[in-house]
């Protein structure tokens, strides 16, 4: 048996070995690095891996730590966490509930809108689902909403953080696709490739994000018309009606203006994501101070949460770097290239298969784990086959968002289960998520058929 075949077999076993170890519950970062080193050692004895390749790791790690684009990650996380810890997000939810609650389905629509706003302020799915589950679910149940519908609305709205800018997932994918696209273009003889930036990915995700929000709202309107008992109106009291203008001015407009400034500066090219993230982080802190909610405890909790989430993401990235080196050196790239290039349907066929693999992995792995493992392996082949990098990045984001809310293993369903009252059963949460999964699949189909929904806005920047 030739060394090439042995290397490809070992690289395939490495991939499935990592998945198996993760299913056993081992920590992700150490599983990626440890399993890779075990298979690298086996490959060394078979003569298909040389540990001198590990010398590239230090350069990669320094590159991650000095990458100005990735500095945006903790800044956007801090912005969202500060809005949550200072209760600004809670007040936003309550105010929107009063504003739209007098309409049938209005409370559900307000949850969708606030979910989109929170997604645009934090980009972290788990925090958004938990926050909305703690605040919105009790309010919707008190308003006599169907528990399944209420659960589905919250799960769907919470996952918008995967796709609506400034999604932290898009920041990492944008950074990876930028370098991968440059390498592919140069390999094809184009030594002046068109750069792909995180801002391009944000612009590409903007219309799909609005499309999803619009489809969710249309579904709520449909439920309000066909099953009004599932989402009744909650009329305001006379006292609430008197104070609604003040509540909107105080609770809704300031965070809305901050979010629009942050996103607008990125989409118009006025600021880089990192610069916009710093404005967002400082702006959220100022908003908390103006409402007399900025204390040392709030600041400490926001900083600790930001540091914890950021450290978790980057440790996984470091472990994934070890996996990537071992997988590639042993010939995994060739194995994946042969598999995808020989699929029927050409580039679109390969894209569909990659999307299905990611969708299934979304049941057992977190988003960051998937993109750190799958994107470096599959993106070079897909881009070489002619797939647009911006379209690829946004499609991956929407696909993983769908996986996040698909029963029975969707992560957002488990997040909500952890904070939902006992009378909301797991079966209710699953039933509530199914219509929104169907909406997600419809959106993916539309983005497949009309890629201009993704590519148009970046093309005019």
Short mmCIF file of C-alpha atoms in Angstrom, two decimals:
data_model
loop_
_atom_site.label_atom_id
_atom_site.label_comp_id
_atom_site.label_asym_id
_atom_site.label_seq_id
_atom_site.Cartn_x
_atom_site.Cartn_y
_atom_site.Cartn_z
CA UNK A 1 0.00 0.00 0.00
CA UNK A 2 1.46 3.38 -1.02
CA UNK A 3 2.21 6.12 1.49
CA UNK A 4 -0.37 8.38 -0.21
CA UNK A 5 -3.16 5.86 0.39
CA UNK A 6 -2.03 5.30 3.99
CA UNK A 7 -2.01 9.06 4.61
CA UNK A 8 -5.49 9.51 3.16
CA UNK A 9 -6.83 6.61 5.25
CA UNK A 10 -5.30 8.06 8.41
CA UNK A 11 -6.65 11.55 7.64
CA UNK A 12 -10.15 10.09 7.16
CA UNK A 13 -9.86 8.17 10.42
CA UNK A 14 -8.62 11.35 12.11
CA UNK A 15 -11.77 13.24 11.07
CA UNK A 16 -14.12 10.54 12.35
CA UNK A 17 -11.95 10.01 15.44
CA UNK A 18 -12.34 13.68 16.38
CA UNK A 19 -16.13 13.49 15.94
CA UNK A 20 -16.28 10.30 18.02
CA UNK A 21 -14.19 11.77 20.84
CA UNK A 22 -16.38 14.88 20.91
CA UNK A 23 -19.49 12.69 21.15
CA UNK A 24 -17.95 11.07 24.24
CA UNK A 25 -17.94 14.50 25.87
CA UNK A 26 -14.25 15.38 25.87
CA UNK A 27 -13.36 19.12 25.82
CA UNK A 28 -13.37 20.37 22.25
CA UNK A 29 -10.04 22.19 22.03
CA UNK A 30 -8.07 19.39 23.69
CA UNK A 31 -9.90 16.75 21.64
CA UNK A 32 -8.95 18.47 18.39
CA UNK A 33 -5.31 18.88 19.36
CA UNK A 34 -4.89 15.58 21.26
CA UNK A 35 -6.54 13.33 18.67
CA UNK A 36 -4.57 15.05 15.91
CA UNK A 37 -1.28 14.45 17.74
CA UNK A 38 -2.16 10.77 18.27
CA UNK A 39 -2.85 10.26 14.56
CA UNK A 40 0.17 12.40 13.68
CA UNK A 41 2.33 10.03 15.73
CA UNK A 42 0.83 7.02 13.93
CA UNK A 43 1.45 8.79 10.62
CA UNK A 44 5.06 9.46 11.65
CA UNK A 45 5.74 5.74 12.08
CA UNK A 46 4.16 5.06 8.67
CA UNK A 47 6.26 7.81 7.11
CA UNK A 48 3.34 10.05 6.10
CA UNK A 49 3.76 12.80 8.70
CA UNK A 50 6.75 14.82 9.83
CA UNK A 51 6.57 16.68 13.15
CA UNK A 52 8.68 19.49 11.70
CA UNK A 53 5.40 20.73 10.19
CA UNK A 54 4.30 21.66 13.70
CA UNK A 55 6.76 24.54 13.50
CA UNK A 56 4.06 26.43 11.63
CA UNK A 57 1.86 26.48 14.72
CA UNK A 58 3.71 29.32 16.46
CA UNK A 59 3.39 31.56 13.43
CA UNK A 60 -0.33 30.79 13.20
CA UNK A 61 -0.94 31.51 16.89
CA UNK A 62 0.92 34.82 16.74
CA UNK A 63 -1.02 35.64 13.59
CA UNK A 64 -4.34 35.05 15.39
CA UNK A 65 -3.32 37.16 18.36
CA UNK A 66 -2.10 40.07 16.23
CA UNK A 67 -4.96 39.93 13.72
CA UNK A 68 -6.76 43.27 13.98
CA UNK A 69 -9.95 41.83 12.44
CA UNK A 70 -10.34 39.27 15.22
CA UNK A 71 -10.12 42.01 17.86
CA UNK A 72 -13.71 42.79 16.83
CA UNK A 73 -14.88 39.51 18.42
CA UNK A 74 -14.48 40.47 22.12
CA UNK A 75 -15.65 44.02 21.38
CA UNK A 76 -18.99 42.91 19.92
CA UNK A 77 -19.42 40.29 22.65
CA UNK A 78 -18.80 42.97 25.29
CA UNK A 79 -21.34 45.26 23.62
CA UNK A 80 -24.06 42.61 23.78
CA UNK A 81 -23.20 41.44 27.29
CA UNK A 82 -23.20 45.00 28.61
CA UNK A 83 -26.68 45.59 27.14
CA UNK A 84 -27.81 42.39 28.85
CA UNK A 85 -26.14 42.86 32.25
CA UNK A 86 -27.30 46.48 32.55
CA UNK A 87 -30.93 45.36 31.90
CA UNK A 88 -31.15 47.53 28.76
CA UNK A 89 -32.05 44.45 26.69
CA UNK A 90 -34.76 43.51 29.22
CA UNK A 91 -36.28 46.99 29.10
CA UNK A 92 -36.17 46.85 25.29
CA UNK A 93 -38.15 43.59 25.28
CA UNK A 94 -40.75 44.87 27.73
CA UNK A 95 -41.24 48.14 25.81
CA UNK A 96 -41.64 46.40 22.47
CA UNK A 97 -44.14 44.04 24.10
CA UNK A 98 -46.25 47.01 25.22
CA UNK A 99 -45.98 48.68 21.82
CA UNK A 100 -47.17 45.72 19.74
CA UNK A 101 -48.99 43.64 22.37
CA UNK A 102 -52.39 45.21 21.70
CA UNK A 103 -52.46 43.44 18.31
CA UNK A 104 -53.11 39.70 17.86
CA UNK A 105 -49.68 38.19 17.41
CA UNK A 106 -48.14 41.53 18.33
CA UNK A 107 -46.21 40.20 21.30
CA UNK A 108 -44.70 37.49 19.08
CA UNK A 109 -43.76 40.09 16.45
CA UNK A 110 -42.11 42.24 19.12
CA UNK A 111 -40.05 39.23 20.27
CA UNK A 112 -38.88 38.67 16.66
CA UNK A 113 -37.92 42.33 16.23
CA UNK A 114 -36.08 42.45 19.56
CA UNK A 115 -34.39 39.15 18.71
CA UNK A 116 -33.06 40.76 15.54
CA UNK A 117 -31.88 43.82 17.49
CA UNK A 118 -30.16 41.68 20.13
CA UNK A 119 -28.58 39.60 17.36
CA UNK A 120 -27.25 42.83 15.88
CA UNK A 121 -25.77 43.81 19.23
CA UNK A 122 -24.13 40.60 20.43
CA UNK A 123 -23.82 37.96 17.69
CA UNK A 124 -23.90 35.21 20.36
CA UNK A 125 -26.84 32.79 20.06
CA UNK A 126 -26.83 31.19 23.52
CA UNK A 127 -26.93 34.52 25.37
CA UNK A 128 -29.79 35.81 23.19
CA UNK A 129 -31.96 32.69 23.57
CA UNK A 130 -31.45 32.56 27.35
CA UNK A 131 -32.14 36.29 27.79
CA UNK A 132 -35.33 36.13 25.71
CA UNK A 133 -36.39 32.88 27.37
CA UNK A 134 -36.13 34.41 30.82
CA UNK A 135 -37.95 37.64 29.92
CA UNK A 136 -40.27 36.97 26.97
CA UNK A 137 -41.50 33.43 27.61
CA UNK A 138 -43.19 34.20 30.97
CA UNK A 139 -44.77 37.32 29.42
CA UNK A 140 -46.10 35.35 26.43
CA UNK A 141 -47.48 32.61 28.67
CA UNK A 142 -49.21 35.20 30.88
CA UNK A 143 -50.76 36.63 27.70
CA UNK A 144 -52.25 33.15 27.01
CA UNK A 145 -49.97 32.44 24.03
CA UNK A 146 -49.77 28.84 22.90
CA UNK A 147 -46.62 27.49 24.67
CA UNK A 148 -45.40 25.77 21.48
CA UNK A 149 -45.73 28.94 19.42
CA UNK A 150 -44.06 31.05 22.11
CA UNK A 151 -41.16 28.59 22.34
CA UNK A 152 -40.73 28.45 18.58
CA UNK A 153 -40.68 32.25 18.24
CA UNK A 154 -38.02 32.60 20.94
CA UNK A 155 -35.79 29.80 19.57
CA UNK A 156 -36.00 31.16 16.02
CA UNK A 157 -35.43 34.78 17.00
CA UNK A 158 -32.53 33.86 19.26
CA UNK A 159 -30.67 32.06 16.48
CA UNK A 160 -30.64 35.20 14.31
CA UNK A 161 -27.34 36.00 16.04
CA UNK A 162 -25.74 33.44 13.72
CA UNK A 163 -26.46 35.45 10.59
CA UNK A 164 -27.35 39.08 11.36
CA UNK A 165 -24.22 41.28 11.48
CA UNK A 166 -22.09 41.66 13.55
CA UNK A 167 -22.22 37.89 14.00
CA UNK A 168 -19.02 36.58 15.59
CA UNK A 169 -19.36 33.50 13.36
CA UNK A 170 -19.21 35.73 10.26
CA UNK A 171 -16.12 37.52 11.62
CA UNK A 172 -14.17 34.26 11.85
CA UNK A 173 -15.51 32.95 8.54
CA UNK A 174 -14.68 36.22 6.82
CA UNK A 175 -11.12 36.08 8.10
CA UNK A 176 -10.68 32.45 7.01
CA UNK A 177 -12.34 32.88 3.61
CA UNK A 178 -10.20 35.96 2.93
CA UNK A 179 -6.95 34.01 3.14
CA UNK A 180 -8.36 30.87 1.49
CA UNK A 181 -9.75 32.88 -1.44
CA UNK A 182 -6.39 34.61 -1.94
CA UNK A 183 -4.57 31.25 -1.97
CA UNK A 184 -7.05 29.72 -4.44
CA UNK A 185 -6.89 32.73 -6.77
CA UNK A 186 -3.09 32.74 -6.77
CA UNK A 187 -3.03 28.98 -7.44
CA UNK A 188 -5.20 29.66 -10.50
CA UNK A 189 -2.76 32.27 -11.79
CA UNK A 190 -4.51 35.41 -10.52
CA UNK A 191 -1.78 37.26 -8.60
CA UNK A 192 -4.02 40.26 -7.87
CA UNK A 193 -7.09 38.58 -6.36
CA UNK A 194 -10.14 40.59 -5.34
CA UNK A 195 -10.01 40.68 -1.53
CA UNK A 196 -12.86 39.28 0.58
CA UNK A 197 -13.35 41.13 3.86
CA UNK A 198 -15.44 40.65 6.97
CA UNK A 199 -17.35 43.77 5.90
CA UNK A 200 -18.25 42.03 2.63
CA UNK A 201 -19.64 39.08 4.57
CA UNK A 202 -21.61 41.42 6.84
CA UNK A 203 -23.06 43.16 3.78
CA UNK A 204 -23.89 39.80 2.21
CA UNK A 205 -25.70 38.62 5.35
CA UNK A 206 -27.75 41.80 5.78
CA UNK A 207 -30.52 41.05 3.25
CA UNK A 208 -30.80 37.32 4.21
CA UNK A 209 -31.13 38.41 7.84
CA UNK A 210 -33.94 40.82 6.97
CA UNK A 211 -35.52 38.10 4.80
CA UNK A 212 -35.64 35.71 7.75
CA UNK A 213 -37.08 38.37 10.07
CA UNK A 214 -39.74 39.17 7.43
CA UNK A 215 -40.66 35.50 6.99
CA UNK A 216 -40.94 35.01 10.77
CA UNK A 217 -43.24 38.05 11.04
CA UNK A 218 -45.37 36.80 8.12
CA UNK A 219 -45.79 33.49 9.92
CA UNK A 220 -46.92 35.30 13.08
CA UNK A 221 -49.45 37.30 11.06
CA UNK A 222 -50.68 34.05 9.49
CA UNK A 223 -51.15 32.51 12.96
CA UNK A 224 -52.94 35.64 14.19
CA UNK A 225 -55.42 35.38 11.30
CA UNK A 226 -55.98 31.61 11.20
CA UNK A 227 -55.53 30.73 14.90
CA UNK A 228 -56.15 33.93 16.88
CA UNK A 229 -56.53 31.96 20.12
CA UNK A 230 -52.85 30.91 19.89
CA UNK A 231 -51.58 34.52 20.04
CA UNK A 232 -54.19 36.81 21.63
CA UNK A 233 -53.84 40.56 22.01
CA UNK A 234 -52.76 42.04 25.34
CA UNK A 235 -54.30 45.53 25.61
CA UNK A 236 -52.33 48.15 27.51
CA UNK A 237 -53.68 49.58 30.74
CA UNK A 238 -54.45 53.30 30.88
CA UNK A 239 -51.31 53.87 32.94
CA UNK A 240 -49.12 52.00 30.41
CA UNK A 241 -50.69 53.91 27.52
CA UNK A 242 -49.78 57.24 29.14
CA UNK A 243 -46.14 56.25 29.57
CA UNK A 244 -45.59 54.50 26.24
CA UNK A 245 -44.06 57.53 24.46
CA UNK A 246 -41.52 57.99 27.26
CA UNK A 247 -40.76 54.24 27.33
CA UNK A 248 -40.10 54.20 23.57
CA UNK A 249 -37.87 57.28 23.79
CA UNK A 250 -35.88 55.91 26.73
CA UNK A 251 -35.82 52.15 26.15
CA UNK A 252 -36.05 51.72 22.37
CA UNK A 253 -34.40 54.62 20.57
CA UNK A 254 -30.94 54.79 22.26
CA UNK A 255 -29.96 51.10 21.70
CA UNK A 256 -31.55 51.24 18.22
CA UNK A 257 -29.47 54.29 17.30
CA UNK A 258 -26.33 52.61 18.66
CA UNK A 259 -26.95 49.45 16.63
CA UNK A 260 -27.69 51.45 13.47
CA UNK A 261 -24.49 53.48 13.93
CA UNK A 262 -22.41 50.34 14.39
CA UNK A 263 -23.90 48.42 11.45
CA UNK A 264 -24.22 51.47 9.23
CA UNK A 265 -20.57 52.42 9.65
CA UNK A 266 -19.52 48.88 8.64
CA UNK A 267 -21.89 48.50 5.69
CA UNK A 268 -21.05 51.93 4.27
CA UNK A 269 -17.32 51.35 4.66
CA UNK A 270 -16.84 54.27 7.03
CA UNK A 271 -15.33 52.01 9.70
CA UNK A 272 -13.81 48.56 9.88
CA UNK A 273 -15.59 45.92 12.00
CA UNK A 274 -13.00 46.38 14.73
CA UNK A 275 -13.46 50.16 14.82
CA UNK A 276 -17.24 49.76 14.81
CA UNK A 277 -16.98 47.15 17.58
CA UNK A 278 -15.05 49.57 19.78
CA UNK A 279 -17.73 52.23 19.22
CA UNK A 280 -20.41 49.66 20.11
CA UNK A 281 -18.64 48.55 23.29
CA UNK A 282 -18.08 52.13 24.50
CA UNK A 283 -21.59 53.16 23.42
CA UNK A 284 -23.23 50.30 25.36
CA UNK A 285 -21.23 51.29 28.45
CA UNK A 286 -22.31 54.92 28.09
CA UNK A 287 -25.97 53.88 27.73
CA UNK A 288 -25.68 51.85 30.93
CA UNK A 289 -24.13 54.84 32.73
CA UNK A 290 -26.82 57.24 31.48
CA UNK A 291 -29.49 54.96 32.98
CA UNK A 292 -27.62 54.72 36.30
CA UNK A 293 -27.07 51.00 35.77
CA UNK A 294 -23.31 51.00 35.37
CA UNK A 295 -21.78 49.66 38.57
CA UNK A 296 -18.49 47.94 39.27
CA UNK A 297 -20.36 44.62 39.49
CA UNK A 298 -22.01 45.09 36.08
CA UNK A 299 -18.69 46.10 34.51
CA UNK A 300 -16.87 43.18 36.15
CA UNK A 301 -19.55 40.65 35.12
CA UNK A 302 -19.57 41.95 31.53
CA UNK A 303 -15.77 41.80 31.34
CA UNK A 304 -15.63 38.28 32.83
CA UNK A 305 -18.34 36.94 30.53
CA UNK A 306 -16.61 38.50 27.51
CA UNK A 307 -13.26 37.04 28.53
CA UNK A 308 -14.78 33.59 29.11
CA UNK A 309 -16.57 33.44 25.76
CA UNK A 310 -13.61 34.88 23.84
CA UNK A 311 -11.12 32.51 25.50
CA UNK A 312 -13.34 29.52 24.74
CA UNK A 313 -13.54 30.47 21.05
CA UNK A 314 -9.81 31.10 20.64
CA UNK A 315 -8.75 27.94 22.49
CA UNK A 316 -10.94 25.97 20.07
CA UNK A 317 -9.28 27.86 17.21
CA UNK A 318 -5.82 26.89 18.50
CA UNK A 319 -6.82 23.23 18.77
CA UNK A 320 -8.34 23.34 15.28
CA UNK A 321 -5.01 24.64 13.93
CA UNK A 322 -3.29 21.44 15.08
CA UNK A 323 -6.02 19.37 13.43
CA UNK A 324 -5.73 21.35 10.20
CA UNK A 325 -1.95 20.86 9.92
CA UNK A 326 -2.04 17.10 10.62
CA UNK A 327 -5.04 16.54 8.32
CA UNK A 328 -3.48 18.42 5.41
CA UNK A 329 0.04 17.00 5.70
CA UNK A 330 -1.28 13.42 5.72
CA UNK A 331 -3.19 14.05 2.49
CA UNK A 332 -6.66 14.87 3.76
CA UNK A 333 -6.95 17.78 1.32
CA UNK A 334 -6.52 15.46 -1.65
CA UNK A 335 -9.09 13.04 -0.22
CA UNK A 336 -11.68 15.79 0.19
CA UNK A 337 -10.88 17.28 -3.24
CA UNK A 338 -11.35 13.94 -4.99
CA UNK A 339 -14.60 13.31 -3.13
CA UNK A 340 -16.16 16.71 -3.85
CA UNK A 341 -14.84 17.11 -7.41
CA UNK A 342 -16.28 13.73 -8.47
CA UNK A 343 -19.77 14.36 -7.12
CA UNK A 344 -22.59 14.69 -9.67
CA UNK A 345 -23.82 18.23 -10.20
CA UNK A 346 -20.41 19.90 -10.21
CA UNK A 347 -19.92 22.87 -7.89
CA UNK A 348 -23.58 23.03 -6.79
CA UNK A 349 -23.61 19.29 -6.04
CA UNK A 350 -20.46 19.66 -3.93
CA UNK A 351 -21.97 22.68 -2.16
CA UNK A 352 -25.15 20.78 -1.29
CA UNK A 353 -23.18 17.85 0.14
CA UNK A 354 -21.02 20.17 2.28
CA UNK A 355 -24.15 21.96 3.52
CA UNK A 356 -25.76 18.62 4.48
CA UNK A 357 -22.62 17.50 6.33
CA UNK A 358 -22.51 20.80 8.26
CA UNK A 359 -26.22 20.58 9.02
CA UNK A 360 -25.83 17.12 10.57
CA UNK A 361 -22.69 18.15 12.48
CA UNK A 362 -24.69 21.08 13.86
CA UNK A 363 -26.62 18.57 15.99
CA UNK A 364 -23.51 17.51 17.90
CA UNK A 365 -20.97 20.33 17.54
CA UNK A 366 -21.04 24.03 18.28
CA UNK A 367 -20.88 26.51 15.39
CA UNK A 368 -17.28 27.53 16.02
CA UNK A 369 -16.14 23.92 16.17
CA UNK A 370 -17.79 23.24 12.80
CA UNK A 371 -16.37 26.25 10.97
CA UNK A 372 -12.88 25.75 12.40
CA UNK A 373 -12.88 22.10 11.26
CA UNK A 374 -14.93 22.12 8.04
CA UNK A 375 -14.20 25.50 6.39
CA UNK A 376 -10.40 24.99 6.09
CA UNK A 377 -10.99 21.51 4.63
CA UNK A 378 -13.81 22.20 2.15
CA UNK A 379 -13.63 25.91 1.27
CA UNK A 380 -10.48 25.66 -0.91
CA UNK A 381 -12.12 23.01 -3.09
CA UNK A 382 -15.47 24.81 -3.29
CA UNK A 383 -13.83 28.14 -4.20
CA UNK A 384 -11.66 26.39 -6.80
CA UNK A 385 -14.85 24.96 -8.32
CA UNK A 386 -16.18 28.51 -8.77
CA UNK A 387 -18.32 29.07 -5.67
CA UNK A 388 -18.47 32.74 -4.62
CA UNK A 389 -16.76 33.10 -1.20
CA UNK A 390 -19.32 35.59 0.14
CA UNK A 391 -22.22 33.39 -0.94
CA UNK A 392 -20.50 30.39 0.65
CA UNK A 393 -19.94 32.16 3.98
CA UNK A 394 -23.51 33.43 4.30
CA UNK A 395 -25.01 30.10 3.21
CA UNK A 396 -22.96 28.33 5.88
CA UNK A 397 -24.24 30.81 8.48
CA UNK A 398 -27.92 30.31 7.55
CA UNK A 399 -27.43 26.54 7.35
CA UNK A 400 -25.90 26.32 10.83
CA UNK A 401 -28.63 28.60 12.16
CA UNK A 402 -31.21 26.11 10.84
CA UNK A 403 -29.33 23.21 12.41
CA UNK A 404 -29.23 25.09 15.72
CA UNK A 405 -33.03 25.03 15.98
CA UNK A 406 -33.89 21.65 14.43
CA UNK A 407 -35.38 19.02 16.80
CA UNK A 408 -34.35 16.91 18.57
CA UNK A 409 -30.72 18.07 18.91
CA UNK A 410 -30.79 21.81 18.13
CA UNK A 411 -28.66 23.76 20.62
CA UNK A 412 -31.13 26.67 20.92
CA UNK A 413 -33.83 24.19 21.97
CA UNK A 414 -31.64 23.02 24.85
CA UNK A 415 -30.83 26.62 25.84
CA UNK A 416 -34.55 27.39 26.07
CA UNK A 417 -35.31 24.10 27.88
CA UNK A 418 -32.84 25.16 30.57
CA UNK A 419 -34.75 28.36 31.43
CA UNK A 420 -38.37 27.44 30.50
CA UNK A 421 -40.89 26.72 33.30
CA UNK A 422 -41.86 23.11 33.92
CA UNK A 423 -45.29 23.49 32.31
CA UNK A 424 -43.55 24.09 28.97
CA UNK A 425 -42.56 20.54 28.03
CA UNK A 426 -39.71 19.53 25.75
CA UNK A 427 -42.29 18.24 23.25
CA UNK A 428 -43.91 21.69 23.14
CA UNK A 429 -40.56 23.31 22.39
CA UNK A 430 -39.89 20.79 19.60
CA UNK A 431 -43.35 21.29 18.06
CA UNK A 432 -42.95 25.05 18.19
CA UNK A 433 -39.61 24.93 16.39
CA UNK A 434 -40.79 22.82 13.41
CA UNK A 435 -42.64 25.60 11.50
CA UNK A 436 -39.64 27.89 11.85
CA UNK A 437 -37.30 25.16 10.60
CA UNK A 438 -39.57 24.94 7.52
CA UNK A 439 -39.22 28.72 7.11
CA UNK A 440 -35.44 28.37 7.36
CA UNK A 441 -35.42 25.70 4.65
CA UNK A 442 -37.55 27.98 2.44
CA UNK A 443 -35.04 30.80 3.00
CA UNK A 444 -32.11 28.52 2.12
CA UNK A 445 -33.90 27.47 -1.07
CA UNK A 446 -34.48 31.14 -2.00
CA UNK A 447 -30.81 31.97 -1.36
CA UNK A 448 -29.78 28.99 -3.52
CA UNK A 449 -32.05 30.04 -6.37
CA UNK A 450 -31.32 33.76 -6.09
CA UNK A 451 -27.69 34.18 -4.94
CA UNK A 452 -27.98 37.89 -5.76
CA UNK A 453 -29.82 38.25 -2.44
CA UNK A 454 -26.39 37.71 -0.88
CA UNK A 455 -23.96 39.04 -3.48
CA UNK A 456 -25.74 42.25 -4.55
CA UNK A 457 -25.07 44.48 -1.53
CA UNK A 458 -21.32 43.65 -1.28
CA UNK A 459 -20.98 44.33 -5.03
CA UNK A 460 -22.11 47.97 -4.66
CA UNK A 461 -19.86 48.79 -1.69
#
